[in-house]
Short mmCIF file of C-alpha atoms in Angstrom, two decimals:
data_model
loop_
_atom_site.label_atom_id
_atom_site.label_comp_id
_atom_site.label_asym_id
_atom_site.label_seq_id
_atom_site.Cartn_x
_atom_site.Cartn_y
_atom_site.Cartn_z
CA MET K 275 6.17 -9.58 1.22
CA LEU K 276 6.86 -9.88 4.91
CA GLY K 277 8.17 -7.19 6.97
CA GLU K 278 10.73 -7.71 9.81
CA ALA K 279 7.81 -7.28 12.47
CA GLN K 280 6.20 -10.40 11.02
CA GLU K 281 7.18 -13.88 12.60
CA PRO K 282 8.35 -16.53 10.21
CA GLY K 283 5.75 -19.22 9.67
CA SER K 284 3.61 -21.32 7.32
CA TYR K 285 1.16 -19.70 4.79
CA TYR K 286 -1.87 -21.03 3.10
CA VAL K 287 -3.69 -20.78 -0.24
CA GLY K 288 -7.39 -20.74 -0.30
CA VAL K 289 -9.06 -21.37 -3.67
CA ASP K 290 -12.75 -20.61 -4.13
CA VAL K 291 -14.34 -21.81 -7.64
CA GLY K 292 -17.31 -19.75 -8.06
CA THR K 293 -20.01 -19.66 -11.07
CA GLY K 294 -18.16 -16.88 -12.76
CA SER K 295 -14.73 -16.84 -11.47
CA VAL K 296 -12.05 -18.52 -9.36
CA ARG K 297 -10.55 -16.66 -6.47
CA ALA K 298 -7.31 -17.34 -4.45
CA ALA K 299 -5.93 -15.78 -1.30
CA LEU K 300 -2.75 -16.14 0.69
CA VAL K 301 -3.51 -16.37 4.35
CA ASP K 302 -1.14 -16.50 7.21
CA GLN K 303 -1.48 -18.45 10.64
CA ARG K 304 -3.55 -15.61 12.23
CA GLY K 305 -5.97 -15.58 9.25
CA SER K 306 -4.75 -12.36 7.85
CA LEU K 307 -5.29 -12.08 4.10
CA LEU K 308 -1.91 -11.08 2.74
CA ALA K 309 -2.76 -11.43 -1.09
CA PHE K 310 -5.67 -11.82 -3.38
CA ALA K 311 -6.12 -12.91 -7.03
CA ASP K 312 -9.09 -13.81 -9.29
CA GLN K 313 -9.60 -14.94 -12.77
CA PRO K 314 -12.90 -15.27 -14.80
CA ILE K 315 -14.03 -18.72 -15.94
CA ASN K 316 -16.03 -19.38 -19.14
CA LYS K 317 -19.74 -20.42 -19.42
CA TRP K 318 -21.67 -21.48 -22.27
CA GLU K 319 -25.40 -21.87 -22.85
CA PRO K 320 -25.93 -24.26 -25.65
CA GLN K 321 -29.67 -23.93 -25.57
CA PHE K 322 -32.01 -22.01 -23.32
CA ASN K 323 -31.81 -22.91 -19.66
CA HIS K 324 -28.82 -25.33 -20.11
CA HIS K 325 -25.39 -24.15 -18.81
CA GLU K 326 -22.00 -25.61 -19.28
CA GLN K 327 -18.64 -25.03 -17.80
CA SER K 328 -15.26 -26.76 -18.75
CA SER K 329 -13.34 -28.52 -16.18
CA GLU K 330 -10.16 -28.01 -18.07
CA ASP K 331 -10.79 -24.27 -18.01
CA ILE K 332 -11.61 -24.26 -14.34
CA TRP K 333 -8.16 -25.93 -13.58
CA THR K 334 -6.38 -23.46 -15.77
CA ALA K 335 -7.87 -20.53 -13.77
CA CYS K 336 -6.95 -22.25 -10.65
CA CYS K 337 -3.25 -22.29 -11.83
CA VAL K 338 -3.52 -18.69 -12.98
CA VAL K 339 -4.54 -17.34 -9.52
CA THR K 340 -2.25 -19.59 -7.69
CA LYS K 341 0.81 -18.07 -9.79
CA ASN K 342 -0.62 -14.59 -9.59
CA LEU K 343 -0.43 -14.82 -5.75
CA ARG K 344 3.31 -15.47 -5.86
CA GLU K 345 3.94 -12.72 -8.54
CA THR K 346 1.70 -9.70 -7.78
CA CYS K 347 0.93 -5.43 -9.67
CA TRP K 348 3.78 -5.06 -6.99
CA ASP K 349 6.80 -7.56 -8.04
CA LYS K 350 6.27 -6.44 -11.79
CA ALA K 351 6.39 -2.85 -11.18
CA GLY K 352 9.50 -1.29 -12.47
CA HIS K 353 9.12 2.09 -10.98
CA PHE K 354 7.02 3.92 -8.34
CA PHE K 355 6.42 7.43 -9.28
CA ASP K 356 4.45 10.40 -7.49
CA LEU K 357 2.31 11.94 -10.54
CA PRO K 358 4.73 14.91 -11.52
CA ASP K 359 7.76 12.55 -11.59
CA PHE K 360 5.55 10.19 -13.63
CA LEU K 361 4.88 12.75 -16.34
CA SER K 362 8.34 13.94 -16.44
CA TRP K 363 9.35 10.44 -17.28
CA LYS K 364 6.53 10.08 -19.86
CA ALA K 365 8.08 13.37 -21.48
CA THR K 366 11.64 12.58 -21.25
CA GLY K 367 12.26 8.95 -20.53
CA VAL K 368 14.41 10.05 -17.60
CA THR K 369 13.50 8.40 -14.18
CA ALA K 370 15.13 11.19 -12.07
CA ARG K 371 12.67 12.42 -9.23
CA SER K 372 12.10 15.96 -8.25
CA LEU K 373 13.21 16.95 -4.76
CA CYS K 374 9.82 18.42 -4.18
CA SER K 375 7.91 15.33 -4.59
CA LEU K 376 10.24 13.01 -2.60
CA VAL K 377 10.92 15.52 0.11
CA CYS K 378 7.27 16.38 0.69
CA LYS K 379 5.69 13.06 0.09
CA TRP K 380 8.24 10.24 0.25
CA THR K 381 10.26 10.93 3.46
CA TYR K 382 13.36 11.66 1.46
CA SER K 383 15.80 14.10 3.03
CA ALA K 384 17.71 16.62 0.95
CA GLU K 385 20.69 16.18 3.30
CA ARG K 386 20.75 12.47 4.09
CA GLY K 387 18.78 10.88 1.09
CA TRP K 388 16.73 7.79 1.86
CA ASP K 389 16.23 6.28 5.40
CA ASP K 390 16.68 2.57 5.16
CA SER K 391 15.22 1.87 8.54
CA PHE K 392 12.07 3.46 7.68
CA TRP K 393 11.36 1.10 4.69
CA LYS K 394 12.41 -1.96 6.63
CA MET K 395 10.12 -0.94 9.56
CA ILE K 396 6.98 -0.66 7.35
CA GLY K 397 7.83 -3.97 5.43
CA LEU K 398 9.11 -2.32 2.17
CA GLU K 399 12.60 -3.31 2.18
CA ASP K 400 12.79 -4.23 -1.33
CA PHE K 401 12.67 -0.35 -2.04
CA VAL K 402 16.07 -0.17 -0.83
CA ALA K 403 17.45 -2.82 -3.22
CA ASP K 404 19.38 -2.07 -6.43
CA ASN K 405 20.36 1.61 -5.07
CA TYR K 406 16.66 2.44 -4.78
CA SER K 407 16.14 2.12 -8.36
CA LYS K 408 12.38 1.74 -8.24
CA ILE K 409 11.71 4.74 -6.15
CA GLY K 410 14.56 7.08 -7.53
CA ASN K 411 18.33 7.14 -7.22
CA GLN K 412 18.75 10.43 -9.11
CA VAL K 413 17.07 13.41 -7.37
CA LEU K 414 17.02 16.85 -8.89
CA PRO K 415 16.10 20.52 -7.73
CA PRO K 416 13.00 21.85 -9.26
CA GLY K 417 13.76 23.63 -12.53
CA ALA K 418 16.74 21.27 -13.43
CA SER K 419 16.92 20.12 -16.77
CA LEU K 420 16.07 16.62 -17.44
CA GLY K 421 18.10 14.41 -19.74
CA ASN K 422 17.96 15.37 -23.57
CA GLY K 423 14.40 16.95 -23.19
CA LEU K 424 11.25 15.95 -25.08
CA THR K 425 11.74 12.47 -26.57
CA PRO K 426 10.65 11.98 -30.19
CA GLU K 427 7.61 10.09 -29.25
CA ALA K 428 6.54 12.49 -26.61
CA ALA K 429 7.14 15.50 -28.91
CA LYS K 430 5.00 13.90 -31.48
CA ASP K 431 2.29 13.35 -28.78
CA LEU K 432 2.45 16.90 -27.59
CA GLY K 433 2.96 18.57 -31.06
CA LEU K 434 6.26 20.05 -30.12
CA PRO K 435 9.78 19.59 -31.39
CA ALA K 436 11.91 17.04 -29.85
CA GLY K 437 14.68 17.86 -27.61
CA ILE K 438 12.69 20.79 -26.00
CA ALA K 439 13.96 21.41 -22.33
CA VAL K 440 11.88 19.71 -19.60
CA ALA K 441 12.24 20.93 -16.09
CA ALA K 442 12.20 18.63 -12.89
CA SER K 443 8.77 19.30 -11.60
CA LEU K 444 6.82 20.93 -8.63
CA ILE K 445 3.59 19.72 -6.71
CA ASP K 446 0.94 21.96 -8.09
CA ALA K 447 0.42 24.01 -4.83
CA HIS K 448 4.18 24.61 -4.57
CA ALA K 449 4.14 25.65 -8.33
CA GLY K 450 1.59 28.18 -7.49
CA GLY K 451 3.75 29.52 -4.58
CA LEU K 452 6.78 29.88 -6.96
CA GLY K 453 4.54 31.86 -9.34
CA VAL K 454 3.73 34.59 -6.82
CA ILE K 455 6.05 34.64 -4.08
CA GLY K 456 9.05 36.31 -5.96
CA ALA K 457 7.31 39.25 -7.70
CA ASP K 458 8.86 42.59 -7.87
CA VAL K 459 6.65 44.87 -5.37
CA ARG K 460 8.48 47.98 -5.92
CA GLY K 461 6.17 51.08 -5.86
CA HIS K 462 3.18 49.46 -4.25
CA GLY K 463 4.00 50.66 -0.59
CA LEU K 464 4.25 47.37 0.87
CA ALA K 465 6.32 46.48 3.86
CA CYS K 466 8.08 43.64 2.13
CA GLU K 467 9.46 45.75 -0.31
CA GLY K 468 13.45 45.61 0.17
CA GLN K 469 12.92 42.72 2.62
CA PRO K 470 13.83 39.17 1.97
CA VAL K 471 11.44 36.94 0.16
CA THR K 472 11.06 35.02 3.44
CA SER K 473 8.63 37.86 4.71
CA ARG K 474 6.10 36.91 2.17
CA LEU K 475 3.42 33.95 2.75
CA ALA K 476 2.03 32.45 -0.54
CA VAL K 477 -1.69 31.19 0.09
CA ILE K 478 -2.74 28.76 -2.81
CA CYS K 479 -6.56 28.85 -2.12
CA GLY K 480 -8.94 26.52 -4.15
CA THR K 481 -10.78 23.54 -3.01
CA SER K 482 -8.53 23.43 -0.20
CA SER K 483 -5.52 25.90 0.69
CA CYS K 484 -1.99 25.79 1.15
CA HIS K 485 0.24 28.31 3.04
CA MET K 486 3.81 28.41 1.95
CA GLY K 487 6.25 30.10 3.92
CA ILE K 488 10.20 30.09 3.32
CA SER K 489 13.16 30.61 5.47
CA LYS K 490 16.95 30.54 5.30
CA ASP K 491 17.41 28.13 8.14
CA PRO K 492 15.07 25.49 9.14
CA ILE K 493 12.17 26.26 11.38
CA PHE K 494 9.98 23.79 12.97
CA VAL K 495 6.28 24.78 13.40
CA PRO K 496 3.99 22.61 15.40
CA GLY K 497 1.26 21.42 13.21
CA VAL K 498 2.44 22.88 10.03
CA TRP K 499 4.47 20.37 7.49
CA GLY K 500 8.16 20.82 7.13
CA PRO K 501 10.83 22.30 7.04
CA TYR K 502 11.69 20.99 3.56
CA PHE K 503 14.78 21.87 1.95
CA SER K 504 14.79 23.22 -1.50
CA ALA K 505 11.01 21.92 -2.03
CA MET K 506 9.94 25.07 -3.52
CA VAL K 507 12.62 27.65 -3.94
CA PRO K 508 16.04 26.27 -4.16
CA GLY K 509 18.26 27.13 -1.33
CA PHE K 510 15.27 27.86 1.17
CA TRP K 511 13.45 25.74 3.72
CA LEU K 512 9.87 25.31 3.08
CA ASN K 513 7.04 25.33 5.74
CA GLU K 514 3.64 24.38 4.44
CA GLY K 515 0.51 24.91 6.52
CA GLY K 516 -2.94 23.93 5.01
CA GLN K 517 -6.77 24.03 5.46
CA SER K 518 -8.42 20.73 4.41
CA VAL K 519 -11.46 22.50 2.91
CA THR K 520 -11.92 26.09 1.81
CA GLY K 521 -13.78 26.49 -1.72
CA LYS K 522 -15.50 23.06 -0.91
CA LEU K 523 -16.67 24.46 2.38
CA ILE K 524 -18.05 27.56 0.85
CA ASP K 525 -19.77 25.40 -1.87
CA HIS K 526 -21.18 23.24 0.78
CA MET K 527 -22.49 25.93 2.98
CA VAL K 528 -24.13 27.90 0.20
CA GLN K 529 -25.39 24.84 -1.75
CA GLY K 530 -27.06 23.36 1.30
CA HIS K 531 -29.03 26.30 2.28
CA ALA K 532 -32.63 26.52 1.63
CA ALA K 533 -32.51 29.85 -0.39
CA PHE K 534 -29.97 28.37 -2.71
CA PRO K 535 -32.46 27.55 -5.62
CA GLU K 536 -33.70 31.34 -5.32
CA LEU K 537 -29.84 32.51 -5.42
CA GLN K 538 -29.36 30.33 -8.37
CA ALA K 539 -32.19 31.75 -10.36
CA LYS K 540 -31.47 35.36 -9.52
CA ALA K 541 -27.73 34.89 -10.29
CA THR K 542 -28.57 33.39 -13.66
CA ALA K 543 -30.97 36.16 -14.41
CA ARG K 544 -28.16 38.58 -14.03
CA CYS K 545 -25.47 36.39 -15.99
CA GLN K 546 -23.45 36.20 -12.80
CA SER K 547 -21.94 33.50 -10.64
CA VAL K 548 -23.71 32.90 -7.47
CA TYR K 549 -20.87 34.18 -5.54
CA ALA K 550 -20.82 37.55 -7.52
CA TYR K 551 -24.53 37.84 -6.76
CA LEU K 552 -23.87 37.20 -3.09
CA ASN K 553 -21.11 39.79 -2.78
CA SER K 554 -23.54 42.48 -4.30
CA HIS K 555 -26.36 41.32 -2.18
CA LEU K 556 -24.07 41.79 0.92
CA ASP K 557 -23.28 45.38 -0.35
CA LEU K 558 -27.13 45.95 -0.43
CA ILE K 559 -27.88 44.71 3.18
CA LYS K 560 -25.02 46.05 5.13
CA LYS K 561 -26.45 49.66 4.89
CA ALA K 562 -23.99 52.10 6.57
CA GLN K 563 -21.82 49.57 8.33
CA PRO K 564 -18.81 47.77 6.96
CA VAL K 565 -19.93 44.38 5.24
CA GLY K 566 -17.90 42.30 7.77
CA PHE K 567 -20.16 43.73 10.54
CA LEU K 568 -23.02 41.70 9.45
CA THR K 569 -21.84 38.50 11.21
CA VAL K 570 -21.61 39.96 14.74
CA ASP K 571 -23.96 37.31 15.94
CA LEU K 572 -22.85 34.57 13.54
CA HIS K 573 -19.65 32.66 13.94
CA VAL K 574 -18.33 29.65 12.14
CA TRP K 575 -15.45 27.19 13.02
CA PRO K 576 -14.76 25.86 9.54
CA ASP K 577 -13.05 22.50 10.19
CA PHE K 578 -15.94 20.32 8.61
CA HIS K 579 -13.22 18.01 7.33
CA GLY K 580 -10.67 17.97 10.28
CA ASN K 581 -8.05 20.62 10.99
CA ARG K 582 -4.59 20.30 9.16
CA SER K 583 -2.76 23.34 10.28
CA PRO K 584 -1.93 24.22 13.10
CA LEU K 585 -3.92 21.88 15.47
CA ALA K 586 -3.36 18.78 13.23
CA ASP K 587 -6.49 17.37 14.50
CA LEU K 588 -8.58 15.21 12.16
CA THR K 589 -11.24 14.57 14.69
CA LEU K 590 -12.39 18.30 14.62
CA LYS K 591 -15.80 19.12 13.30
CA GLY K 592 -17.15 22.16 11.98
CA MET K 593 -19.33 24.66 14.27
CA VAL K 594 -21.96 27.40 13.51
CA THR K 595 -23.38 29.44 16.23
CA GLY K 596 -26.10 32.08 15.93
CA LEU K 597 -28.52 30.53 13.80
CA LYS K 598 -32.12 31.57 13.35
CA LEU K 599 -35.44 30.39 12.11
CA SER K 600 -35.41 32.38 9.12
CA GLN K 601 -33.86 30.84 5.78
CA ASP K 602 -34.16 33.74 3.24
CA LEU K 603 -31.53 34.82 0.98
CA ASP K 604 -30.04 37.51 3.30
CA ASP K 605 -29.46 34.61 5.83
CA LEU K 606 -27.83 32.59 3.15
CA ALA K 607 -25.51 35.71 2.22
CA ILE K 608 -24.59 36.32 5.86
CA LEU K 609 -23.68 32.59 6.60
CA TYR K 610 -21.69 32.81 3.31
CA LEU K 611 -19.82 35.89 4.67
CA ALA K 612 -19.36 34.13 8.10
CA THR K 613 -17.85 30.97 6.47
CA VAL K 614 -15.33 33.14 4.25
CA GLN K 615 -14.28 35.06 7.52
CA ALA K 616 -13.73 31.60 9.33
CA ILE K 617 -11.40 30.45 6.61
CA ALA K 618 -9.52 33.97 6.91
CA PHE K 619 -9.41 33.38 10.67
CA GLY K 620 -7.93 29.92 10.11
CA THR K 621 -5.31 31.57 7.98
CA ARG K 622 -4.58 33.98 10.88
CA LEU K 623 -4.25 31.12 13.12
CA ILE K 624 -1.55 29.35 10.83
CA ILE K 625 0.27 32.64 10.61
CA GLU K 626 0.38 33.20 14.26
CA ALA K 627 1.82 29.58 14.87
CA MET K 628 4.60 30.34 11.98
CA GLN K 629 5.41 33.77 13.62
CA ALA K 630 5.79 32.09 17.17
CA ALA K 631 8.14 29.58 15.66
CA GLY K 632 10.49 32.17 14.19
CA HIS K 633 8.86 33.31 10.72
CA SER K 634 8.67 36.92 9.98
CA ILE K 635 5.71 37.43 7.72
CA SER K 636 4.46 40.75 6.69
CA THR K 637 2.61 40.27 3.31
CA LEU K 638 0.33 37.64 1.90
CA PHE K 639 0.42 36.54 -1.78
CA LEU K 640 -2.82 34.91 -2.98
CA CYS K 641 -3.40 32.55 -5.94
CA GLY K 642 -6.01 30.00 -6.84
CA GLY K 643 -9.62 30.07 -7.70
CA LEU K 644 -10.65 31.85 -4.32
CA SER K 645 -8.12 34.73 -5.00
CA LYS K 646 -10.64 35.77 -7.95
CA ASN K 647 -13.26 36.58 -5.21
CA PRO K 648 -12.97 40.04 -3.92
CA LEU K 649 -14.73 39.44 -0.65
CA PHE K 650 -12.41 36.43 0.09
CA VAL K 651 -9.50 38.64 -0.45
CA GLN K 652 -10.53 41.63 1.53
CA MET K 653 -11.53 39.42 4.56
CA HIS K 654 -8.07 37.92 4.52
CA ALA K 655 -6.48 41.41 4.59
CA ASP K 656 -8.88 42.58 7.33
CA ILE K 657 -8.66 39.64 9.55
CA THR K 658 -4.92 39.10 9.28
CA GLY K 659 -4.07 42.62 9.19
CA MET K 660 -1.82 42.32 6.32
CA PRO K 661 -1.72 43.52 2.60
CA VAL K 662 -2.67 40.86 0.12
CA VAL K 663 -0.86 40.84 -3.39
CA LEU K 664 -2.61 39.34 -6.24
CA SER K 665 -0.74 38.32 -9.41
CA GLN K 666 -1.26 39.95 -12.81
CA GLU K 667 -1.87 36.42 -14.20
CA VAL K 668 -4.40 34.65 -12.14
CA GLU K 669 -3.30 31.18 -13.20
CA SER K 670 -0.20 31.45 -11.04
CA VAL K 671 0.32 27.68 -10.84
CA LEU K 672 0.81 27.69 -14.65
CA VAL K 673 3.13 30.62 -14.39
CA GLY K 674 5.21 28.66 -11.64
CA ALA K 675 5.41 25.61 -13.95
CA ALA K 676 6.62 27.82 -16.77
CA ILE K 677 9.34 29.44 -14.53
CA LEU K 678 10.59 25.81 -13.95
CA GLY K 679 10.76 25.40 -17.91
CA ALA K 680 12.45 28.82 -18.31
CA CYS K 681 15.25 27.58 -15.86
CA ALA K 682 15.56 24.35 -17.68
CA SER K 683 15.97 26.06 -20.91
CA GLY K 684 18.97 28.06 -19.60
CA ASP K 685 17.29 31.35 -20.21
CA PHE K 686 17.67 32.29 -16.63
CA ALA K 687 20.66 31.53 -14.37
CA SER K 688 18.43 30.79 -11.40
CA VAL K 689 14.88 30.11 -10.35
CA GLN K 690 14.94 33.22 -8.22
CA GLU K 691 16.00 35.24 -11.30
CA ALA K 692 13.13 33.78 -13.21
CA MET K 693 10.75 34.46 -10.37
CA ALA K 694 11.69 38.14 -10.27
CA ARG K 695 11.27 38.43 -14.00
CA MET K 696 8.14 36.41 -14.71
CA SER K 697 6.06 37.15 -11.58
CA LYS K 698 3.95 40.22 -11.72
CA VAL K 699 1.80 42.14 -9.21
CA GLY K 700 -1.68 42.74 -10.53
CA LYS K 701 -3.51 44.19 -7.62
CA VAL K 702 -2.76 45.15 -3.91
CA VAL K 703 -5.54 44.94 -1.41
CA PHE K 704 -4.86 46.81 1.85
CA PRO K 705 -6.69 45.69 5.35
CA ARG K 706 -9.20 48.13 6.80
CA LEU K 707 -7.26 49.05 9.86
CA GLU K 708 -10.19 50.82 11.30
CA ASP K 709 -11.95 47.59 11.50
CA LYS K 710 -9.39 45.84 13.46
CA ARG K 711 -10.96 45.77 16.90
CA TYR K 712 -14.04 44.22 15.55
CA TYR K 713 -12.11 41.35 14.03
CA ASP K 714 -9.94 40.89 16.97
CA LYS K 715 -13.00 40.23 19.00
CA LYS K 716 -14.48 37.80 16.50
CA TYR K 717 -10.96 35.90 16.46
CA GLN K 718 -11.45 35.61 20.28
CA VAL K 719 -14.73 33.94 19.67
CA PHE K 720 -13.34 31.88 16.77
CA LEU K 721 -10.81 30.40 19.41
CA LYS K 722 -13.34 29.75 21.96
CA LEU K 723 -15.25 27.63 19.54
CA VAL K 724 -12.51 25.06 19.22
CA GLU K 725 -11.86 25.27 22.87
CA HIS K 726 -15.48 24.52 23.51
CA GLN K 727 -15.62 21.76 21.03
CA LYS K 728 -12.67 20.04 22.72
CA GLU K 729 -14.55 20.36 26.09
CA TYR K 730 -17.74 18.81 24.78
CA ALA K 731 -15.64 15.81 23.46
CA ALA K 732 -13.96 15.36 26.93
CA ILE K 733 -17.51 15.51 28.52
CA MET K 734 -18.88 12.91 26.15
CA LYS K 735 -15.82 10.61 26.68
CA GLY K 736 -15.87 10.85 30.44
CA ASP K 737 -17.46 8.29 32.70
#
């Protein structure tokens, strides 16, 4: 398919007959390969070291690949789905798309719909054809009921009755946000009690982390995705910050250390995870001081896979300053602590960017695998200066998905009502405010690290 930016001209087919297959390519006048196809050809060995092929079979393969160049796994496609919408379609046979998927990933506007000029600009103007039938012309808010529910075929596959309500879906991180952000916090002494839900920030932290904040009016935050209307909580605008690697970074730092085999052996002997062992080891070596003070001379910049928010700079690299020659278990534990702190400082940087743009955030709601780590949770409270709310149910993404199903069933009048009823507070972790000055100083170092990294890059690029 040719986009408007391409000049009209002639196109050429190159055919290569190899020993095992025939290959063909469509090439333009500039030598650019536009399409490719291949087809295996048969080989026979009537006796040892004697090989035969069929000229007729080779010609047939040439015809197949040439035809395939004209009709590609593109022209034959009936629909293009994001994964959540594909699963909804498999369950119900309905091709309606979730507003969450389209707004967050497909350039769809909740107010204006599809932008024809974008598809034409990138050479995909055929998406516009037939009223956008291939990419979705029925768009529903998360929690809306799809069609007549489970089809008989899907119901048989899932072991459920046909006709059960199926909801328009959410992206997994957004489901996690939905599962925690609406909990009833009365009686926990939190600043967000009695305040709008917009005062809460959901942090979904696993391999990577997402920071979900909502607002009644659109807020544009530099380096933070959005605002997206009704992409998580219907009727609210969503801003989505993120850190490219968090749990993955902790694993990388710990598993790459020379003392990791010793850590594994000792944790196994105690029937503990390596992180539970490290947490207890930190408590042993901290002596009388707060555990966070062990990193007074060790600082980490956590963007080992670039920065998503709020700097939006994929060229940034990780940094560690304060290393020593020793590589014992104490050093590993302190490096682990410094890495966890760096991730929390990254969250603080995202929050400050959101606050500066107009958000008013007072409380963090954490979920995901890392929220099960008490050190990770306490460092986020101490470093941001905000209380952290943990859900009663640790699998908040699944609770969020179930909230959508509850809405689709008609048992609740709105997503907000289902959130308030189904999200439960499990534990609240408050910041150690007496340590604030220490973390403020470490945050200054944190910001200096990226400032210096950019200076180093400028020096190396200079004449």
